[in-house]
């Protein structure tokens, strides 16, 4: 079901621009509350269970399908003037994603979610994509980016980054150690390292530009 919905969304995005918004609203509006419920139920799951030990298990594949759907919802957001709740949920409840990333879930899922977070911080509304400033977004996007930035900065200020592996086998963020038998050159996943760094920098940038007082910026 998740795969079918994601595939339908992606196909709808290939429609003529005039028909796109109407088709998306028709598809997603009845599912809005359901998808938000899915988000909470799926991502609040206990990922330390034995069902997720293998990157090839059914549970892992289901989660990957759900992440693909979240990505399709993020892309489809640009088509609607007022985004639906299911298109905003990734920003408003980003803490769920951050918790999954720091759990003992297979590395392939951690990486997929980190790259999805990167797409969130780089997201631009259609008007903004035409050349507007990052800080003159639509009110809902500004609100969502601020919510995401606040949560990301809160966890980064704690020990969240130290729990994030930079490869499937060795090395954690901020660590200079490599696992036995691994040379230091190939120890860390540079794609994940860059994506994580970008998420933190963009969150910091957005927070600073939306801070009212100098004390808040400091």
Short mmCIF file of C-alpha atoms in Angstrom, two decimals:
data_model
loop_
_atom_site.label_atom_id
_atom_site.label_comp_id
_atom_site.label_asym_id
_atom_site.label_seq_id
_atom_site.Cartn_x
_atom_site.Cartn_y
_atom_site.Cartn_z
CA UNK A 1 0.00 0.00 0.00
CA UNK A 2 2.81 2.41 0.92
CA UNK A 3 4.70 1.65 -2.29
CA UNK A 4 1.55 2.08 -4.42
CA UNK A 5 0.71 5.44 -2.85
CA UNK A 6 4.28 6.71 -3.30
CA UNK A 7 4.30 5.52 -6.94
CA UNK A 8 0.92 7.19 -7.60
CA UNK A 9 2.19 10.43 -6.09
CA UNK A 10 5.31 10.37 -8.27
CA UNK A 11 3.23 9.72 -11.40
CA UNK A 12 0.84 12.55 -10.49
CA UNK A 13 3.80 14.92 -10.28
CA UNK A 14 4.51 14.15 -13.94
CA UNK A 15 1.06 15.51 -14.96
CA UNK A 16 0.61 18.86 -16.68
CA UNK A 17 1.15 21.69 -14.13
CA UNK A 18 -2.47 22.89 -14.51
CA UNK A 19 -3.93 19.52 -13.49
CA UNK A 20 -1.31 18.65 -10.87
CA UNK A 21 -2.57 20.58 -7.82
CA UNK A 22 -6.15 19.39 -8.20
CA UNK A 23 -5.11 15.75 -8.66
CA UNK A 24 -2.82 15.87 -5.62
CA UNK A 25 -5.51 17.41 -3.43
CA UNK A 26 -8.00 14.78 -4.57
CA UNK A 27 -5.52 12.02 -3.75
CA UNK A 28 -4.10 13.31 -0.46
CA UNK A 29 -6.89 15.27 1.27
CA UNK A 30 -8.94 12.16 2.25
CA UNK A 31 -5.74 10.49 3.51
CA UNK A 32 -4.38 13.50 5.42
CA UNK A 33 -5.27 12.35 8.95
CA UNK A 34 -4.50 8.71 8.11
CA UNK A 35 -0.98 9.55 6.91
CA UNK A 36 -0.28 11.63 10.01
CA UNK A 37 -1.40 8.68 12.12
CA UNK A 38 0.86 6.38 10.07
CA UNK A 39 3.80 8.72 10.65
CA UNK A 40 3.37 8.64 14.43
CA UNK A 41 2.61 4.89 14.63
CA UNK A 42 5.42 3.77 12.32
CA UNK A 43 8.18 6.05 13.58
CA UNK A 44 7.36 5.62 17.28
CA UNK A 45 7.90 1.89 16.87
CA UNK A 46 10.63 0.11 18.89
CA UNK A 47 13.34 -0.26 16.26
CA UNK A 48 15.65 -2.13 18.57
CA UNK A 49 13.58 -5.29 18.11
CA UNK A 50 14.96 -8.35 16.26
CA UNK A 51 12.69 -7.61 13.26
CA UNK A 52 15.04 -4.82 12.17
CA UNK A 53 18.40 -6.54 12.63
CA UNK A 54 18.66 -7.36 8.92
CA UNK A 55 18.61 -4.72 6.15
CA UNK A 56 16.72 -7.30 4.05
CA UNK A 57 13.89 -8.12 6.50
CA UNK A 58 10.24 -7.41 5.67
CA UNK A 59 10.03 -4.87 8.50
CA UNK A 60 13.04 -2.99 7.11
CA UNK A 61 11.59 -3.03 3.59
CA UNK A 62 8.28 -1.66 4.89
CA UNK A 63 10.11 1.18 6.63
CA UNK A 64 12.06 1.96 3.44
CA UNK A 65 8.74 2.12 1.53
CA UNK A 66 7.43 4.57 4.13
CA UNK A 67 10.52 6.78 3.79
CA UNK A 68 10.01 6.79 0.00
CA UNK A 69 6.44 7.96 0.61
CA UNK A 70 7.65 10.75 2.93
CA UNK A 71 10.04 11.90 0.21
CA UNK A 72 7.24 11.93 -2.39
CA UNK A 73 5.05 13.95 0.01
CA UNK A 74 7.88 16.46 0.48
CA UNK A 75 8.31 16.89 -3.29
CA UNK A 76 4.53 17.20 -3.82
CA UNK A 77 4.33 20.01 -1.25
CA UNK A 78 5.47 22.62 -3.79
CA UNK A 79 2.34 22.00 -5.88
CA UNK A 80 -0.18 23.17 -3.26
CA UNK A 81 -0.51 26.76 -2.14
CA UNK A 82 -1.60 25.63 1.33
CA UNK A 83 0.18 22.35 2.09
CA UNK A 84 -1.72 19.56 3.79
CA UNK A 85 -0.73 18.34 7.23
CA UNK A 86 0.74 15.13 5.78
CA UNK A 87 3.09 17.27 3.65
CA UNK A 88 4.20 19.25 6.72
CA UNK A 89 4.50 16.44 9.26
CA UNK A 90 8.15 15.70 8.48
CA UNK A 91 9.04 19.24 9.61
CA UNK A 92 6.64 19.50 12.54
CA UNK A 93 7.48 16.10 14.05
CA UNK A 94 11.12 15.78 12.98
CA UNK A 95 12.03 14.48 16.46
CA UNK A 96 10.54 11.10 15.47
CA UNK A 97 12.99 10.85 12.56
CA UNK A 98 15.92 11.95 14.73
CA UNK A 99 15.07 9.23 17.27
CA UNK A 100 14.98 6.57 14.55
CA UNK A 101 18.37 7.72 13.23
CA UNK A 102 19.95 7.30 16.66
CA UNK A 103 18.34 3.89 17.27
CA UNK A 104 20.00 0.56 16.43
CA UNK A 105 18.21 0.32 13.08
CA UNK A 106 20.22 -0.89 10.02
CA UNK A 107 22.63 1.71 8.61
CA UNK A 108 20.88 1.76 5.22
CA UNK A 109 17.77 3.28 6.88
CA UNK A 110 19.75 5.77 8.95
CA UNK A 111 21.45 7.00 5.77
CA UNK A 112 18.14 7.24 3.88
CA UNK A 113 16.60 9.33 6.67
CA UNK A 114 19.65 11.62 6.96
CA UNK A 115 19.49 12.30 3.20
CA UNK A 116 15.76 13.00 3.56
CA UNK A 117 16.52 15.54 6.31
CA UNK A 118 19.00 17.17 3.95
CA UNK A 119 16.20 17.52 1.35
CA UNK A 120 14.04 19.14 4.03
CA UNK A 121 16.58 21.85 4.91
CA UNK A 122 17.20 22.53 1.20
CA UNK A 123 13.47 22.57 0.37
CA UNK A 124 12.16 25.60 -1.49
CA UNK A 125 8.60 26.60 -2.23
CA UNK A 126 7.76 27.16 -5.90
CA UNK A 127 7.87 30.98 -5.47
CA UNK A 128 11.19 30.75 -3.68
CA UNK A 129 12.64 28.49 -6.36
CA UNK A 130 12.14 31.33 -8.84
CA UNK A 131 14.81 33.31 -7.05
CA UNK A 132 13.42 34.56 -3.75
CA UNK A 133 15.32 34.61 -0.48
CA UNK A 134 15.47 31.64 1.86
CA UNK A 135 14.14 33.93 4.56
CA UNK A 136 11.09 35.22 2.65
CA UNK A 137 9.27 31.92 2.51
CA UNK A 138 5.53 31.31 2.66
CA UNK A 139 4.29 31.55 6.30
CA UNK A 140 3.67 27.79 6.61
CA UNK A 141 7.13 26.91 5.27
CA UNK A 142 8.79 29.47 7.52
CA UNK A 143 6.93 28.02 10.51
CA UNK A 144 7.88 24.47 9.51
CA UNK A 145 11.56 25.28 8.92
CA UNK A 146 11.74 27.01 12.28
CA UNK A 147 10.14 24.00 14.02
CA UNK A 148 12.64 21.67 12.32
CA UNK A 149 15.59 23.95 13.10
CA UNK A 150 14.67 24.26 16.79
CA UNK A 151 14.46 20.49 17.29
CA UNK A 152 17.65 19.76 15.32
CA UNK A 153 19.62 22.33 17.31
CA UNK A 154 18.24 21.01 20.61
CA UNK A 155 19.38 17.43 19.94
CA UNK A 156 22.72 18.56 18.50
CA UNK A 157 23.29 20.56 21.66
CA UNK A 158 22.98 17.26 23.57
CA UNK A 159 24.79 14.09 22.49
CA UNK A 160 22.71 13.13 19.43
CA UNK A 161 25.53 13.53 16.89
CA UNK A 162 27.80 11.23 18.90
CA UNK A 163 25.28 8.41 18.41
CA UNK A 164 25.27 8.64 14.60
CA UNK A 165 27.47 6.11 12.79
CA UNK A 166 29.29 7.33 9.69
CA UNK A 167 29.40 3.95 8.00
CA UNK A 168 27.78 0.55 8.26
CA UNK A 169 30.71 -0.85 10.25
CA UNK A 170 32.75 1.79 12.02
CA UNK A 171 33.28 5.36 13.10
CA UNK A 172 30.89 7.76 14.84
CA UNK A 173 30.39 11.47 14.23
CA UNK A 174 33.25 13.38 15.83
CA UNK A 175 35.31 10.24 16.38
CA UNK A 176 38.82 9.77 14.98
CA UNK A 177 38.83 6.04 15.73
CA UNK A 178 38.45 3.42 13.03
CA UNK A 179 37.36 -0.15 13.45
CA UNK A 180 39.99 -2.88 13.41
CA UNK A 181 40.85 -3.94 9.88
CA UNK A 182 39.59 -0.67 8.34
CA UNK A 183 42.00 1.90 7.01
CA UNK A 184 41.27 5.49 7.99
CA UNK A 185 40.66 6.48 4.36
CA UNK A 186 37.57 4.34 3.91
CA UNK A 187 36.25 4.49 7.48
CA UNK A 188 33.52 7.11 7.12
CA UNK A 189 30.69 7.68 4.69
CA UNK A 190 31.43 11.11 3.25
CA UNK A 191 27.89 11.47 1.84
CA UNK A 192 26.37 11.08 5.31
CA UNK A 193 29.03 13.31 6.90
CA UNK A 194 28.29 16.12 4.41
CA UNK A 195 24.51 15.69 4.73
CA UNK A 196 24.60 15.78 8.56
CA UNK A 197 26.86 18.83 8.55
CA UNK A 198 24.57 20.61 6.09
CA UNK A 199 21.46 19.84 8.18
CA UNK A 200 23.10 21.37 11.26
CA UNK A 201 24.44 24.42 9.40
CA UNK A 202 21.11 25.14 7.67
CA UNK A 203 19.21 24.77 10.95
CA UNK A 204 21.62 27.21 12.58
CA UNK A 205 21.37 29.64 9.65
CA UNK A 206 17.56 29.61 9.64
CA UNK A 207 17.37 29.98 13.43
CA UNK A 208 19.75 32.97 13.42
CA UNK A 209 17.85 34.74 10.64
CA UNK A 210 14.59 34.23 12.50
CA UNK A 211 15.83 35.23 15.95
CA UNK A 212 14.51 38.48 17.33
CA UNK A 213 17.05 39.38 20.00
CA UNK A 214 20.83 39.42 19.96
CA UNK A 215 20.86 37.20 23.06
CA UNK A 216 18.82 34.58 21.22
CA UNK A 217 21.27 34.62 18.31
CA UNK A 218 24.23 34.15 20.69
#
